[in-house]
Short mmCIF file of C-alpha atoms in Angstrom, two decimals:
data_model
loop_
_atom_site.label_atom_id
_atom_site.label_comp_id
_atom_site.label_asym_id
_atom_site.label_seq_id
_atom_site.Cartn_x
_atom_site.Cartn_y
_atom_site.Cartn_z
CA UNK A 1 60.68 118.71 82.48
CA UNK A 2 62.78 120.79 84.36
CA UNK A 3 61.75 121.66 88.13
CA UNK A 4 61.06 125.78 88.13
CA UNK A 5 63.27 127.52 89.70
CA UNK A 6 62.58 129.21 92.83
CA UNK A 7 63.11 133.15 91.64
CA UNK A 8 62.22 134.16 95.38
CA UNK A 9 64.68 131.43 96.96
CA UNK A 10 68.01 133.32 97.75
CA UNK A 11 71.10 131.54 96.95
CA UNK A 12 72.22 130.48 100.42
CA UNK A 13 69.40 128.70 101.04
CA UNK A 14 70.80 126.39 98.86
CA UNK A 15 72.67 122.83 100.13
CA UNK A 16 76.43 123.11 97.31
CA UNK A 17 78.53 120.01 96.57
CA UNK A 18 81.65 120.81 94.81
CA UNK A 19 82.09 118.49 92.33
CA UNK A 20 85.86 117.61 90.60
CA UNK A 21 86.40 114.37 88.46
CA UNK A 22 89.76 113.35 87.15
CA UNK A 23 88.92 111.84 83.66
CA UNK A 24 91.26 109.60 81.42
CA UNK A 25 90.33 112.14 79.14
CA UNK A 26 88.44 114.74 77.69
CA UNK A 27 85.59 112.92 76.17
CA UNK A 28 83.37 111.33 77.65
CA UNK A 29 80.49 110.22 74.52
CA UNK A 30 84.74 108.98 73.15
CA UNK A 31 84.96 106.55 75.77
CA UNK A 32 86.92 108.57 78.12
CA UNK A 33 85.94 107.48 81.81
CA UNK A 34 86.14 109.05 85.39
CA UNK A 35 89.12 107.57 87.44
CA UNK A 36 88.38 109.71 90.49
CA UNK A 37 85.61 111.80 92.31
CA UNK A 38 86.07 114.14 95.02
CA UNK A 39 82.57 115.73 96.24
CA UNK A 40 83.07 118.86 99.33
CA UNK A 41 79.32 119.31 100.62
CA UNK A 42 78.93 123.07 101.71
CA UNK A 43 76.61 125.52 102.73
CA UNK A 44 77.56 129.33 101.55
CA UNK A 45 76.86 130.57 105.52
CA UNK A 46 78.22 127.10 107.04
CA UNK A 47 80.97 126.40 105.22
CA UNK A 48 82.21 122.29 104.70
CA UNK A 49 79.54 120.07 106.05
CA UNK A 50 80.72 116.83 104.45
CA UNK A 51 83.11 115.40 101.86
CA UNK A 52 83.26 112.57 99.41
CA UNK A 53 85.95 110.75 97.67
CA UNK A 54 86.72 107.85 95.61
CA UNK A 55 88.96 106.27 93.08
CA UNK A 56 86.99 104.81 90.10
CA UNK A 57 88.37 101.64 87.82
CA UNK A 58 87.67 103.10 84.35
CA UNK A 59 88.38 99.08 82.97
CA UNK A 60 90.18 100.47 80.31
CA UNK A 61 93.40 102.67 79.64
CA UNK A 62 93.42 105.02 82.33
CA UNK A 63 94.95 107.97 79.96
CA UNK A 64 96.86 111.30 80.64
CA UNK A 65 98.64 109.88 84.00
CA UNK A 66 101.20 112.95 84.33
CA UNK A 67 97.83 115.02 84.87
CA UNK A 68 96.32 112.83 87.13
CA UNK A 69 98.63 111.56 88.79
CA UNK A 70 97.43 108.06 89.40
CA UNK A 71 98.79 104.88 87.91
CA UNK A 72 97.06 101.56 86.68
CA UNK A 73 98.52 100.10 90.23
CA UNK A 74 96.72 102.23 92.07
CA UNK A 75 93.16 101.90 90.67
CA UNK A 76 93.55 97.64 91.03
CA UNK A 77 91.57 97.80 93.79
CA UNK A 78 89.14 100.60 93.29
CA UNK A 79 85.24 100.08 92.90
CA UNK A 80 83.82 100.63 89.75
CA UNK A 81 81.52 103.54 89.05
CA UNK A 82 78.26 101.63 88.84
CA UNK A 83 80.01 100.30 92.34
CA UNK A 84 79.76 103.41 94.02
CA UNK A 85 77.21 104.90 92.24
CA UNK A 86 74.54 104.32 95.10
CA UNK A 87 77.15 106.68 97.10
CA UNK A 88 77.39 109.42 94.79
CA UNK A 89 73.31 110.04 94.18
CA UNK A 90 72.91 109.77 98.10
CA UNK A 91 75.54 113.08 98.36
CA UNK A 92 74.07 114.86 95.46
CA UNK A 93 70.84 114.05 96.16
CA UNK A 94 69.54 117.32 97.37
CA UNK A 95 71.97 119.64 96.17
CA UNK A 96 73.55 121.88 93.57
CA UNK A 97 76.63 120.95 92.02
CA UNK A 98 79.15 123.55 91.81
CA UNK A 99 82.41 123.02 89.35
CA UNK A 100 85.03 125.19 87.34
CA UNK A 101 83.46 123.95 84.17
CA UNK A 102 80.82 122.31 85.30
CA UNK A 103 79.76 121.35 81.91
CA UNK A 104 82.62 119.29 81.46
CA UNK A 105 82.79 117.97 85.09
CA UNK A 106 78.71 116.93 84.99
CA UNK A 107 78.93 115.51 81.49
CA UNK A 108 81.32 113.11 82.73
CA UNK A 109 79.23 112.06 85.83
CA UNK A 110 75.86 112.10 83.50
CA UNK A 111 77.66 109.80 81.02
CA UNK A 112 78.66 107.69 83.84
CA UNK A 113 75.24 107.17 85.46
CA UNK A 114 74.24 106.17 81.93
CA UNK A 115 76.70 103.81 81.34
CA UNK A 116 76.16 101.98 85.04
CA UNK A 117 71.93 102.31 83.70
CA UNK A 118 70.86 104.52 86.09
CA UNK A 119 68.39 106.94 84.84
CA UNK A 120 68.82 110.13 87.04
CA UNK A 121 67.56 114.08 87.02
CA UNK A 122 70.03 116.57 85.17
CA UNK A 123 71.97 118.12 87.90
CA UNK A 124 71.18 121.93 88.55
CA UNK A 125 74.71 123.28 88.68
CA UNK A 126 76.77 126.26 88.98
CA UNK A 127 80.07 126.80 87.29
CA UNK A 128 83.15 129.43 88.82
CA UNK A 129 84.89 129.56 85.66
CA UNK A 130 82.10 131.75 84.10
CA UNK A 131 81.75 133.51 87.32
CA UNK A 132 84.99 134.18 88.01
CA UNK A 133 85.36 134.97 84.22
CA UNK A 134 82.51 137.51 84.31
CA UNK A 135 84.31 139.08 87.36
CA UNK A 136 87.92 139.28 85.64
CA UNK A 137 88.97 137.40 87.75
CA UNK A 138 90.55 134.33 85.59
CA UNK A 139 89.71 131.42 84.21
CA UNK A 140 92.09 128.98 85.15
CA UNK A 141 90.70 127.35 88.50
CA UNK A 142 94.57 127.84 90.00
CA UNK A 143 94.76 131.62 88.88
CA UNK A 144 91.26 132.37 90.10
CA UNK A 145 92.27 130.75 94.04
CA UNK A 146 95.59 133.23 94.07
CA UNK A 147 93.51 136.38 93.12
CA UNK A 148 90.38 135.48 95.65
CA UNK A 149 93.33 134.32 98.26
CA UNK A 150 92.44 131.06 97.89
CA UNK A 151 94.90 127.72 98.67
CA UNK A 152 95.43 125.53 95.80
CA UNK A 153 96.88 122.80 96.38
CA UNK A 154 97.47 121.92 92.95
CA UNK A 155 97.79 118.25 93.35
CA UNK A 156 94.96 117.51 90.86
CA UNK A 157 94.07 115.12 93.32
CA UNK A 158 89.99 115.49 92.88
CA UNK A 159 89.19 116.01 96.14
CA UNK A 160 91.70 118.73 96.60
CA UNK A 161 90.51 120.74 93.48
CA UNK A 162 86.97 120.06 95.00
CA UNK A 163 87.55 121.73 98.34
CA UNK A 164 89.46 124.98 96.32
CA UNK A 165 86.40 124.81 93.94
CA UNK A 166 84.08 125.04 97.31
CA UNK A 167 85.92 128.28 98.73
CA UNK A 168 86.35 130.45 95.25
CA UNK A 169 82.17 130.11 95.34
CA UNK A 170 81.90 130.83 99.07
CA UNK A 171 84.09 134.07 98.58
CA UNK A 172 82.56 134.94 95.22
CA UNK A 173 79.24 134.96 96.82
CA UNK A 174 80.29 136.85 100.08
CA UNK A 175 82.22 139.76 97.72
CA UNK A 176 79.00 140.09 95.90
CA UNK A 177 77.38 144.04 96.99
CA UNK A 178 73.81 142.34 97.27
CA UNK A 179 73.67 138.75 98.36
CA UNK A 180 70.22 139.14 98.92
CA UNK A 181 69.23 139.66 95.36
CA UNK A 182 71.26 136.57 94.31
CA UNK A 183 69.27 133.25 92.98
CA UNK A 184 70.22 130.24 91.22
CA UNK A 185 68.94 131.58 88.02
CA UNK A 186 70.90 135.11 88.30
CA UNK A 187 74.15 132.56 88.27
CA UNK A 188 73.46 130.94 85.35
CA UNK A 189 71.83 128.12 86.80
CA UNK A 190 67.85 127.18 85.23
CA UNK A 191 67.43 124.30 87.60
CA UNK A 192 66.22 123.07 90.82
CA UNK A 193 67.35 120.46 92.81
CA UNK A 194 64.59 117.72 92.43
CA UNK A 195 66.25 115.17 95.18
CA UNK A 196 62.31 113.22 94.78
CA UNK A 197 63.48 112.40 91.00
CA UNK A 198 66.40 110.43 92.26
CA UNK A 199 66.61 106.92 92.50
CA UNK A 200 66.60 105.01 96.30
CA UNK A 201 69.59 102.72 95.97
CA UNK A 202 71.29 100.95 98.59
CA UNK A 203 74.64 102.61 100.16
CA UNK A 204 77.88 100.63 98.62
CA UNK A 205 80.12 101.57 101.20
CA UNK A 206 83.23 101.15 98.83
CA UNK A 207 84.86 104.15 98.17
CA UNK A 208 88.86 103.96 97.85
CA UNK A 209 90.64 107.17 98.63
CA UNK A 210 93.59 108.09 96.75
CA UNK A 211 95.55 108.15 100.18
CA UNK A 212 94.52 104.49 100.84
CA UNK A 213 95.28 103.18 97.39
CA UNK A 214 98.72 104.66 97.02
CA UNK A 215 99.41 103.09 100.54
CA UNK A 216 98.44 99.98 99.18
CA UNK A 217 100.06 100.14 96.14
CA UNK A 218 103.35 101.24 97.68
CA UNK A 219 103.15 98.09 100.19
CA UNK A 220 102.09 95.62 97.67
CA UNK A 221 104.47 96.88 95.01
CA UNK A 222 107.27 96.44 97.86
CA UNK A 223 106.04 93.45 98.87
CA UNK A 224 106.36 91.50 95.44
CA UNK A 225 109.56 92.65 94.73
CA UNK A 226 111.09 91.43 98.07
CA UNK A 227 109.32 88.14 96.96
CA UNK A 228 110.82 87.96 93.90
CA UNK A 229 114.09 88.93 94.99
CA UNK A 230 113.65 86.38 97.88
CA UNK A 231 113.14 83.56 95.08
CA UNK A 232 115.28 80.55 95.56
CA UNK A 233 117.85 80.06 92.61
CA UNK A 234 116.53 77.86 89.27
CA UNK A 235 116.71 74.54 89.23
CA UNK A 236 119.33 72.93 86.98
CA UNK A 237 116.51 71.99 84.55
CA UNK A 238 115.69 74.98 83.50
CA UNK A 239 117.07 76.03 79.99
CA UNK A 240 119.32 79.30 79.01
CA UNK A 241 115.87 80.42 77.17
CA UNK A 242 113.70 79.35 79.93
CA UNK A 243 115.91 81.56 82.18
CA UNK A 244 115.31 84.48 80.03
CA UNK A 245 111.84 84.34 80.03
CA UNK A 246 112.07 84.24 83.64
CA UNK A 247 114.13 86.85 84.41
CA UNK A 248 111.89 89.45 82.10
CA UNK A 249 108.91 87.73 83.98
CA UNK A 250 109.84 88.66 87.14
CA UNK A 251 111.05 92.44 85.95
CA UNK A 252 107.80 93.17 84.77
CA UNK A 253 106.00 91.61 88.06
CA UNK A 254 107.59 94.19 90.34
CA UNK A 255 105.11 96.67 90.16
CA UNK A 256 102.23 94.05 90.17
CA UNK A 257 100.95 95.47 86.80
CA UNK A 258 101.57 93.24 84.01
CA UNK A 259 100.84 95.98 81.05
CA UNK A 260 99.90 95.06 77.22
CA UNK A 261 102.92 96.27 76.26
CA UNK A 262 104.69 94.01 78.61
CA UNK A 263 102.67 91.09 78.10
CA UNK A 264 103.08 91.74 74.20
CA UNK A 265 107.03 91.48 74.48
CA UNK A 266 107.34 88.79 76.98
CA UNK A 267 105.11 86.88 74.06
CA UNK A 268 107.78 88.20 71.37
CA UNK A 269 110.01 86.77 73.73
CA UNK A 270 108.47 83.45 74.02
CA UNK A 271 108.20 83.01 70.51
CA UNK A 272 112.01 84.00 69.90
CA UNK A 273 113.19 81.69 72.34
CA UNK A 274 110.90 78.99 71.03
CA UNK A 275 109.09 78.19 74.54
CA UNK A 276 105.93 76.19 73.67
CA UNK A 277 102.71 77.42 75.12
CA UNK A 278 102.79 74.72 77.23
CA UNK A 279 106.56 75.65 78.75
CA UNK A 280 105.27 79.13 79.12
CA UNK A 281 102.24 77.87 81.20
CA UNK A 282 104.85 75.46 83.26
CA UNK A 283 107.32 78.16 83.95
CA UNK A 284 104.09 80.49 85.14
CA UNK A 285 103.25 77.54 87.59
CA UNK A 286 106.62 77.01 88.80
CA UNK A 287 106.86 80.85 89.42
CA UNK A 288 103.60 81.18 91.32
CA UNK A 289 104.65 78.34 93.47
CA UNK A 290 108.27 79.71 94.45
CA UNK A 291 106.43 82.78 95.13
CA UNK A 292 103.94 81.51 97.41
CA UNK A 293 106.48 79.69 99.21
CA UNK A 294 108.77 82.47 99.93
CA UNK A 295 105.37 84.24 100.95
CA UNK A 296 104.60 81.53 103.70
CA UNK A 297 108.44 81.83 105.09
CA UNK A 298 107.31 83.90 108.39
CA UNK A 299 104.31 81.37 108.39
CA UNK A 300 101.81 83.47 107.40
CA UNK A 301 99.90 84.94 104.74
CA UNK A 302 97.65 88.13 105.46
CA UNK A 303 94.42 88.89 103.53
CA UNK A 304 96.29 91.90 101.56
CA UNK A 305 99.26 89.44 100.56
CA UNK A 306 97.24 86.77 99.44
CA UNK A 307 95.20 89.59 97.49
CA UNK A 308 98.19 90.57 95.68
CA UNK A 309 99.41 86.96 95.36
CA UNK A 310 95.97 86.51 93.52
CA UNK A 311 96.19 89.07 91.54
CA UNK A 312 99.93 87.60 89.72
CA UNK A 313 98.19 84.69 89.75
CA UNK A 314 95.71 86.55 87.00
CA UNK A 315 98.57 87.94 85.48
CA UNK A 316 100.09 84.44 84.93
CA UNK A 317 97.14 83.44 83.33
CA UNK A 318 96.84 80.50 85.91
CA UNK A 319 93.43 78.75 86.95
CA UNK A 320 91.71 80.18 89.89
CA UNK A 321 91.34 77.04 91.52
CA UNK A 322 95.28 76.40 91.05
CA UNK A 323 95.72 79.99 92.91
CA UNK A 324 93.81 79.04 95.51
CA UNK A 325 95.49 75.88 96.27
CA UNK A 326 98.91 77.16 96.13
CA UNK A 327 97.98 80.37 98.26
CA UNK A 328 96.16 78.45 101.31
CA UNK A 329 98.65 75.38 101.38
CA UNK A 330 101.42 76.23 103.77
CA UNK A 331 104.74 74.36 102.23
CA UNK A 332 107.08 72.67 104.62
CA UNK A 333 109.46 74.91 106.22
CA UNK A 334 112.61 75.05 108.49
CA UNK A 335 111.23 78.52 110.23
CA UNK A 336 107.74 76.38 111.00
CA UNK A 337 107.05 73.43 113.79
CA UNK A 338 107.67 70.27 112.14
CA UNK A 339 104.25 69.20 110.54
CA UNK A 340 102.25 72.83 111.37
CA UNK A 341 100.48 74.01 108.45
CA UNK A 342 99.18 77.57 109.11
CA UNK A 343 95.96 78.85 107.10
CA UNK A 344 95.66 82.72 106.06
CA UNK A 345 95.58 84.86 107.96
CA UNK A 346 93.11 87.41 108.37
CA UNK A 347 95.38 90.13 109.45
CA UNK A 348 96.13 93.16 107.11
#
């Protein structure tokens, strides 16, 4: 049952958080999943108290990328939702989410919670389009920032949309003739916060920012191609079709994201050439291990290279314990102390 809402309670008594998801889609009970959340806590007297932001692994597809922005890359290392999930309750514990459509931006974070089985309150919320609407002043969230004089960044980065979402309310409310007759209810909202309804979970801690993961991403991305281009040259042994397979390999490596498509035609490939399954898992070994080797040639191996290093090794298909060994077992080397094998390092 829903929590009355406080008719006497003005509106800026109110704790906000301005919510903005980026989806890989528009569906959420379709399978569409959040690849991003960007949460601005705000006060509609105090302006920004807080903000929240974090890249989400959807597991899946991850959609509409020229609206989003993001690539498959840069969610490898993100948290899932049900990950940081503890996170996002603790922020919206106690407030009122704010959104321009906030029925499409709290469907997707409802339908999330569900998924990771966490049974939570519906979120009281607030939504500019329909006020800004109702005030002719737009309905597109970037149209509705240049008539209130609002930057928009226009990035779709989440967190960016969330902080432009945060001013159009806190203008909207301060160009209203009466603030003091204003309540949640008057705005179209029929709910209180109820933060006692909320579960108690334990703080995750593992939010990924966008600007952290396409740091990465760039550095890891550069990193395995000066690897591969690094590679010493093929042994004799290896066959004109063995070569090809190689060489397309090692393409579609670069960007440390081995796709379906790309695994699909390096199979067509394999088949063409007639490479036997188990060629195709010795040229994957043989790969892994000139690649590790080049790796090791300043005699060392930080924790983000031999995360990425890992990572191929999935791509390969290769054993974990195989990975392992090939990552943490320094190969003899001219630019190392006769005999000195180095373990990882733990340096980033």
């Amino acid at each position: 049952m829903a929590a009355t809402v406080g008719e006497g309670r003005n509106l800026a008594e109110y704790r906000f958080a301005a919510l903005d998801l980026e989806t890989t889609g528009l569906f959420p009970q379709a399978h569409d999943r959040v690849v991003e959340v960007g949460i601005v806590l705000f006060s509609l007297d105090g302006g920004i108290e807080d903000e929240y932001e974090t890249l989400v692994n959807p597991s899946r597809d991850i959609g509409a990328q020229h609206i989003h922005g993001l690539r498959m890359a840069d969610l490898t290392h993100a948290p899932s939702f049900a990950d940081v999930s503890p996170d996002v309750i603790a922020v919206l514990r106690d407030t009122v989410v704010v959104a321009h459509n906030s029925r499409f931006d709290v469907g997707f974070l409802e339908a999330e919670f569900r998924r990771a089985g966490i049974d939570t309150p519906e979120l009281p919320h607030l939504c500019t389009m329909r006020l800004a609407t109702s005030g002719g002043l737009g309905r597109r969230l970037p149209d509705v920032c240049a008539r209130m004089g609002v930057q928009y960044i226009g990035s779709h980065a989440a967190i960016s949309d969330a902080r432009a979402v945060s001013e159009v309310m806190t203008r909207w409310y301060r160009a209203q003739s009466d603030r003091t007759t204003l309540t949640l209810r008057s705005c179209g909202c029929g709910r209180e916060p109820e933060p006692a309804l909320w579960p108690m979970l334990p703080a995750s801690g593992c939010a990924v920012a966008r600007s952290e993961a396409s740091r990465r991403a760039a550095f890891e991305r550069d990193y395995l191609s000066r690897l591969v281009s690094a590679l010493p040259p093929d042994p004799d042994s290896v066959s004109p079709n063995e070569a090809e397979y190689l060489d397309l390999l090692e393409r579609a490596l670069e960007d440390r994201y081995l796709s379906p498509d790309e695994a699909r035609e390096l199979g067509v490939l394999a088949e063409s050439e007639g490479l036997s399954a188990a060629t195709v898992r010795r040229l994957h070994g043989q790969l892994f291990e000139s690649l590790t080797r080049v790796a090791w040639h300043d005699g060392v191996v930080s924790t983000m290279e031999a995360e990425d290093l890992r990572l191929v090794g999935q791509f390969l298909g290769l054993p974990d314990s195989s990975v392992e060994a090939a990552i943490e077992r320094a190969p003899d080397h001219p630019m190392l102390e006769s005999g000195e094998h180095k373990s990882v390092s733990l340096s980033t």
